[in-house]
Tab-separated table of C-alpha atoms in Angstrom:
chain	number	residue	atom	x	y	z
J	25	UNK	CA	3.334	-15.022	-9.964
J	26	UNK	CA	1.377	-13.569	-7.049
J	27	UNK	CA	2.769	-10.336	-5.627
J	28	UNK	CA	2.185	-8.735	-2.221
J	29	UNK	CA	2.687	-4.986	-1.820
J	30	UNK	CA	2.483	-2.925	1.357
J	31	UNK	CA	1.814	0.793	0.999
J	32	UNK	CA	3.244	2.659	3.969
J	33	UNK	CA	5.334	5.611	5.100
J	34	UNK	CA	6.413	7.815	7.976
J	35	UNK	CA	3.756	10.477	7.433
J	36	UNK	CA	0.018	10.606	6.869
J	37	UNK	CA	-1.762	12.618	4.222
J	38	UNK	CA	0.421	11.558	1.289
J	39	UNK	CA	-2.450	9.910	-0.588
J	40	UNK	CA	-1.589	6.326	0.301
J	41	UNK	CA	-5.160	5.007	0.577
J	42	UNK	CA	-6.267	6.877	-2.542
J	43	UNK	CA	-3.371	5.340	-4.430
J	44	UNK	CA	-4.255	1.810	-3.258
J	45	UNK	CA	-7.941	2.286	-4.156
J	46	UNK	CA	-7.218	3.541	-7.666
J	47	UNK	CA	-4.428	1.049	-8.364
J	48	UNK	CA	-6.650	-1.867	-7.321
J	49	UNK	CA	-9.387	-0.717	-9.693
J	50	UNK	CA	-6.914	-0.455	-12.566
J	51	UNK	CA	-5.542	-3.943	-11.875
J	52	UNK	CA	-9.074	-5.326	-11.671
J	53	UNK	CA	-9.909	-3.810	-15.053
J	54	UNK	CA	-7.023	-5.840	-16.465
J	55	UNK	CA	-8.595	-9.034	-15.078
J	56	UNK	CA	-6.188	-9.409	-12.195
J	57	UNK	CA	-7.716	-10.869	-9.022
J	58	UNK	CA	-6.901	-8.440	-6.206
J	59	UNK	CA	-7.071	-8.812	-2.427
J	60	UNK	CA	-7.041	-5.616	-0.387
J	61	UNK	CA	-6.023	-5.737	3.272
J	62	UNK	CA	-6.871	-2.667	5.327
J	63	UNK	CA	-4.241	-2.427	8.039
J	64	UNK	CA	-5.168	1.072	9.256
J	65	UNK	CA	-7.455	1.383	12.276
J	66	UNK	CA	-8.879	4.545	10.704
J	67	UNK	CA	-10.360	2.130	8.124
J	68	UNK	CA	-10.457	4.667	5.278
J	69	UNK	CA	-9.970	1.981	2.634
J	70	UNK	CA	-12.752	-0.144	4.127
J	71	UNK	CA	-15.019	2.911	4.264
J	72	UNK	CA	-14.446	3.490	0.552
J	73	UNK	CA	-16.193	0.163	-0.003
J	74	UNK	CA	-18.870	0.900	2.651
J	75	UNK	CA	-17.467	-1.820	4.869
J	76	UNK	CA	-17.048	-0.498	8.409
J	77	UNK	CA	-17.378	-3.361	10.872
J	78	UNK	CA	-15.971	-4.876	14.040
J	79	UNK	CA	-16.820	-8.420	12.987
J	80	UNK	CA	-14.454	-10.877	11.276
J	81	UNK	CA	-11.831	-8.272	10.417
J	82	UNK	CA	-8.054	-8.130	10.138
J	83	UNK	CA	-7.947	-7.824	13.922
J	84	UNK	CA	-9.085	-11.469	14.148
J	85	UNK	CA	-5.835	-12.558	12.472
J	86	UNK	CA	-3.983	-11.395	15.583
J	87	UNK	CA	-6.393	-12.542	18.311
J	88	UNK	CA	-7.263	-16.017	17.084
J	89	UNK	CA	-10.633	-15.059	15.644
J	90	UNK	CA	-12.194	-15.750	12.255
J	91	UNK	CA	-11.275	-13.075	9.708
J	92	UNK	CA	-13.516	-13.088	6.650
J	93	UNK	CA	-12.515	-11.840	3.196
J	94	UNK	CA	-15.414	-10.076	1.446
J	95	UNK	CA	-15.980	-9.456	-2.270
J	96	UNK	CA	-16.407	-5.699	-2.765
J	97	UNK	CA	-16.112	-5.182	-6.534
J	98	UNK	CA	-15.491	-7.192	-9.670
J	99	UNK	CA	-12.094	-8.913	-9.218
J	100	UNK	CA	-11.555	-7.155	-5.865
J	101	UNK	CA	-11.911	-8.679	-2.384
J	102	UNK	CA	-11.273	-6.976	0.944
J	103	UNK	CA	-10.175	-8.025	4.407
J	104	UNK	CA	-11.462	-4.973	6.292
J	105	UNK	CA	-9.889	-3.116	9.162
J	106	UNK	CA	-11.356	-2.922	12.631
J	107	UNK	CA	-11.472	0.404	14.471
J	108	UNK	CA	-9.854	-1.571	17.301
J	109	UNK	CA	-6.709	-2.343	15.296
J	110	UNK	CA	-4.938	0.323	17.341
J	111	UNK	CA	-5.056	-2.189	20.225
J	112	UNK	CA	-2.955	-4.765	18.351
J	113	UNK	CA	0.371	-3.523	19.695
J	114	UNK	CA	-0.649	-4.259	23.279
J	115	UNK	CA	-2.476	-7.470	22.448
J	116	UNK	CA	0.445	-9.195	20.736
J	117	UNK	CA	3.405	-7.626	22.537
J	118	UNK	CA	4.136	-10.760	24.564
J	119	UNK	CA	3.391	-13.313	21.823
J	120	UNK	CA	6.084	-15.456	20.264
J	121	UNK	CA	6.907	-14.427	16.692
J	122	UNK	CA	4.667	-11.379	17.113
J	123	UNK	CA	6.001	-9.810	13.909
J	124	UNK	CA	5.056	-12.877	11.844
J	125	UNK	CA	1.440	-13.491	12.886
J	126	UNK	CA	0.030	-12.357	9.541
J	127	UNK	CA	2.554	-14.594	7.791
J	128	UNK	CA	1.424	-17.559	9.899
J	129	UNK	CA	-2.237	-16.868	9.055
J	130	UNK	CA	-1.423	-16.628	5.344
J	131	UNK	CA	0.439	-19.923	5.475
J	132	UNK	CA	-2.578	-21.604	7.084
J	133	UNK	CA	-4.780	-20.206	4.284
J	134	UNK	CA	-2.282	-20.580	1.479
J	135	UNK	CA	-4.790	-21.819	-1.110
J	136	UNK	CA	-6.925	-18.713	-0.646
J	137	UNK	CA	-3.929	-16.368	-0.647
J	138	UNK	CA	-2.425	-17.892	-3.774
J	139	UNK	CA	-5.716	-17.513	-5.652
J	140	UNK	CA	-4.946	-13.785	-5.982
J	141	UNK	CA	-2.667	-12.122	-8.507
J	142	UNK	CA	-2.040	-9.113	-6.278
J	143	UNK	CA	-2.418	-8.386	-2.585
J	144	UNK	CA	-2.341	-4.677	-1.731
J	145	UNK	CA	-1.995	-3.732	1.929
J	146	UNK	CA	-2.820	-0.289	3.303
J	147	UNK	CA	-1.226	0.677	6.626
J	148	UNK	CA	-1.347	3.337	9.294
J	149	UNK	CA	1.601	5.749	8.910
J	150	UNK	CA	3.806	4.325	11.644
J	151	UNK	CA	6.368	1.558	12.014
J	152	UNK	CA	4.908	-0.506	14.839
J	153	UNK	CA	4.207	-4.210	15.144
J	154	UNK	CA	1.175	-4.085	12.849
J	155	UNK	CA	3.110	-2.493	9.998
J	156	UNK	CA	6.003	-4.884	10.583
J	157	UNK	CA	3.600	-7.813	10.157
J	158	UNK	CA	2.550	-6.363	6.793
J	159	UNK	CA	6.108	-5.793	5.607
J	160	UNK	CA	7.125	-9.309	6.675
J	161	UNK	CA	4.769	-10.889	4.112
J	162	UNK	CA	5.514	-8.415	1.316
J	163	UNK	CA	7.505	-8.655	-1.882
J	164	UNK	CA	7.494	-4.870	-2.242
J	165	UNK	CA	7.015	-1.902	0.075
J	166	UNK	CA	5.628	1.179	-1.678
J	167	UNK	CA	6.313	4.526	-0.013
J	168	UNK	CA	4.464	7.547	-1.455
J	169	UNK	CA	6.373	10.820	-1.231
J	170	UNK	CA	5.052	14.318	-1.881
J	171	UNK	CA	6.590	17.790	-2.117
J	172	UNK	CA	6.673	18.944	1.483
J	173	UNK	CA	7.842	21.903	3.477
J	174	UNK	CA	9.092	19.399	6.051
J	175	UNK	CA	11.378	17.834	3.487
J	176	UNK	CA	10.469	14.585	1.749
J	177	UNK	CA	14.123	13.514	1.844
J	178	UNK	CA	14.033	13.580	5.631
J	179	UNK	CA	10.908	11.395	5.660
J	180	UNK	CA	12.495	9.028	3.141
J	181	UNK	CA	15.663	8.757	5.232
J	182	UNK	CA	13.628	8.186	8.392
J	183	UNK	CA	11.725	5.320	6.773
J	184	UNK	CA	14.889	3.746	5.365
J	185	UNK	CA	16.566	3.800	8.783
J	186	UNK	CA	13.587	2.034	10.352
J	187	UNK	CA	13.421	-0.487	7.534
J	188	UNK	CA	17.138	-1.254	7.826
J	189	UNK	CA	16.824	-1.673	11.585
J	190	UNK	CA	13.885	-4.058	11.108
J	191	UNK	CA	15.820	-6.112	8.554
J	192	UNK	CA	18.835	-6.334	10.863
J	193	UNK	CA	16.692	-7.313	13.845
J	194	UNK	CA	15.177	-10.101	11.716
J	195	UNK	CA	18.419	-11.828	10.715
J	196	UNK	CA	18.219	-15.599	11.144
J	197	UNK	CA	21.219	-16.554	13.297
J	198	UNK	CA	21.447	-19.908	11.523
J	199	UNK	CA	21.924	-18.390	8.074
J	200	UNK	CA	22.943	-14.779	8.682
J	201	UNK	CA	20.181	-13.738	6.256
J	202	UNK	CA	17.284	-11.452	7.178
J	203	UNK	CA	13.757	-12.865	6.988
J	204	UNK	CA	12.627	-9.439	5.722
J	205	UNK	CA	13.448	-9.305	2.026
J	206	UNK	CA	10.877	-6.857	0.656
J	207	UNK	CA	12.277	-4.277	-1.765
J	208	UNK	CA	11.423	-0.643	-1.027
J	209	UNK	CA	10.105	1.547	-3.863
J	210	UNK	CA	8.943	5.151	-4.015
J	211	UNK	CA	6.052	6.880	-5.748
J	212	UNK	CA	6.144	10.637	-6.229
J	213	UNK	CA	2.586	11.728	-5.475
J	214	UNK	CA	0.515	14.931	-5.460
J	215	UNK	CA	2.961	16.719	-7.740
J	216	UNK	CA	1.665	20.198	-8.597
J	217	UNK	CA	2.025	21.663	-12.062
J	218	UNK	CA	4.436	24.578	-12.593
J	219	UNK	CA	5.499	25.291	-9.009
J	220	UNK	CA	9.100	25.712	-7.925
J	221	UNK	CA	8.645	23.168	-5.134
J	222	UNK	CA	7.266	20.506	-7.469
J	223	UNK	CA	9.907	21.181	-10.113
J	224	UNK	CA	12.614	20.689	-7.503
J	225	UNK	CA	10.782	17.574	-6.314
J	226	UNK	CA	10.759	16.073	-9.815
J	227	UNK	CA	14.462	16.863	-10.217
J	228	UNK	CA	15.212	15.114	-6.919
J	229	UNK	CA	13.128	12.071	-7.877
J	230	UNK	CA	15.084	11.776	-11.124
J	231	UNK	CA	18.269	11.172	-9.111
J	232	UNK	CA	16.741	8.673	-6.680
J	233	UNK	CA	16.828	4.905	-7.234
J	234	UNK	CA	13.648	2.831	-7.085
J	235	UNK	CA	11.202	5.602	-8.005
J	236	UNK	CA	8.567	3.664	-9.930
J	237	UNK	CA	5.886	6.300	-10.616
J	238	UNK	CA	5.184	10.031	-10.518
J	239	UNK	CA	1.561	11.085	-10.178
J	240	UNK	CA	0.314	14.632	-10.600
J	241	UNK	CA	-1.864	16.420	-8.070
J	242	UNK	CA	-5.459	16.626	-9.269
J	243	UNK	CA	-8.673	17.158	-7.361
J	244	UNK	CA	-10.132	14.145	-9.155
J	245	UNK	CA	-7.940	11.810	-7.077
J	246	UNK	CA	-9.363	13.146	-3.812
J	247	UNK	CA	-12.862	12.936	-5.275
J	248	UNK	CA	-12.330	9.298	-6.260
J	249	UNK	CA	-12.324	8.075	-2.652
J	250	UNK	CA	-14.901	10.614	-1.484
J	251	UNK	CA	-17.277	9.508	-4.254
J	252	UNK	CA	-16.148	5.865	-4.024
J	253	UNK	CA	-15.368	5.635	-7.720
J	254	UNK	CA	-11.866	5.076	-9.081
J	255	UNK	CA	-10.569	7.464	-11.718
J	256	UNK	CA	-10.339	4.696	-14.334
J	257	UNK	CA	-14.047	3.968	-13.809
J	258	UNK	CA	-15.317	7.553	-13.999
J	259	UNK	CA	-17.521	8.643	-16.892
J	260	UNK	CA	-16.233	10.891	-19.652
J	261	UNK	CA	-18.429	13.735	-18.390
J	262	UNK	CA	-16.250	13.953	-15.269
J	263	UNK	CA	-12.920	13.060	-16.849
J	264	UNK	CA	-13.135	15.845	-19.448
J	265	UNK	CA	-12.779	18.338	-16.577
J	266	UNK	CA	-9.277	16.918	-16.026
J	267	UNK	CA	-7.932	16.472	-19.557
J	268	UNK	CA	-5.198	13.879	-19.877
J	269	UNK	CA	-5.113	12.860	-16.223
J	270	UNK	CA	-6.660	9.407	-16.625
J	271	UNK	CA	-4.148	8.638	-19.386
J	272	UNK	CA	-1.285	9.902	-17.229
J	273	UNK	CA	-2.453	7.766	-14.309
J	274	UNK	CA	-2.704	4.670	-16.506
J	275	UNK	CA	0.795	5.308	-17.847
J	276	UNK	CA	2.205	5.535	-14.328
J	277	UNK	CA	0.348	2.433	-13.110
J	278	UNK	CA	1.591	0.521	-16.151
J	279	UNK	CA	5.174	1.617	-15.503
J	280	UNK	CA	4.863	0.774	-11.829
J	281	UNK	CA	3.461	-2.695	-12.492
J	282	UNK	CA	6.019	-3.551	-15.153
J	283	UNK	CA	8.924	-2.467	-12.952
J	284	UNK	CA	7.682	-4.532	-10.035
J	285	UNK	CA	7.103	-7.584	-12.231
J	286	UNK	CA	10.542	-7.290	-13.839
J	287	UNK	CA	12.272	-6.973	-10.483
J	288	UNK	CA	10.358	-9.885	-9.005
J	289	UNK	CA	11.486	-12.145	-11.831
J	290	UNK	CA	15.116	-10.990	-11.748
């Protein structure tokens, strides 16, 4: 069964794009057909695949253009971002069903959309109309959290309040049921080894529901997007500098995938 996941949050710099890039590569290695949608006008995910363009991008979904999905790796396709995506809010503000425009486009291209096993959507760290369009089509919303001096619990609470408000604003008056039914999950990310902050972070995650993965902080993750090579695809000569990390990452991706599949079928 095809699954759509939006990766988002209330704060930038939590490793969201890096997580999407590496998770997609791992899924592709397991012969899943993956569509990536870059919903961030900074276009970091698109840049990782050397695909920076203003032509036939995600922006065209919202302005009646012709978005084009491109193959970028074995088993991975990409609908790239446009640097002009930051204009979407103003462009669609007065449109009917402005929070469901991506859903309408997917319905019109249902055969293409259903040809994928997974659709992973990267977003800008905000909760505007663009992000709402992504959440509206999603089965799961993945929110990366990291140990933070600003307090990850505060960021988590802030996101949950916005999500609840969006769900309530989207209740169908005919049924009393919200059109937004995506389940929210959390990934502990960038967890340092043997620091008080990270130990307290792990302890807090253990008490939280819907935490589906915990990923350690390693320089190799940052290098993966900078060098445009996922960790699971790196040669042994590089991986031996980070003993055990690839195996840990695979374990967490496996756990994450199994949890999401189980919950989708329940």
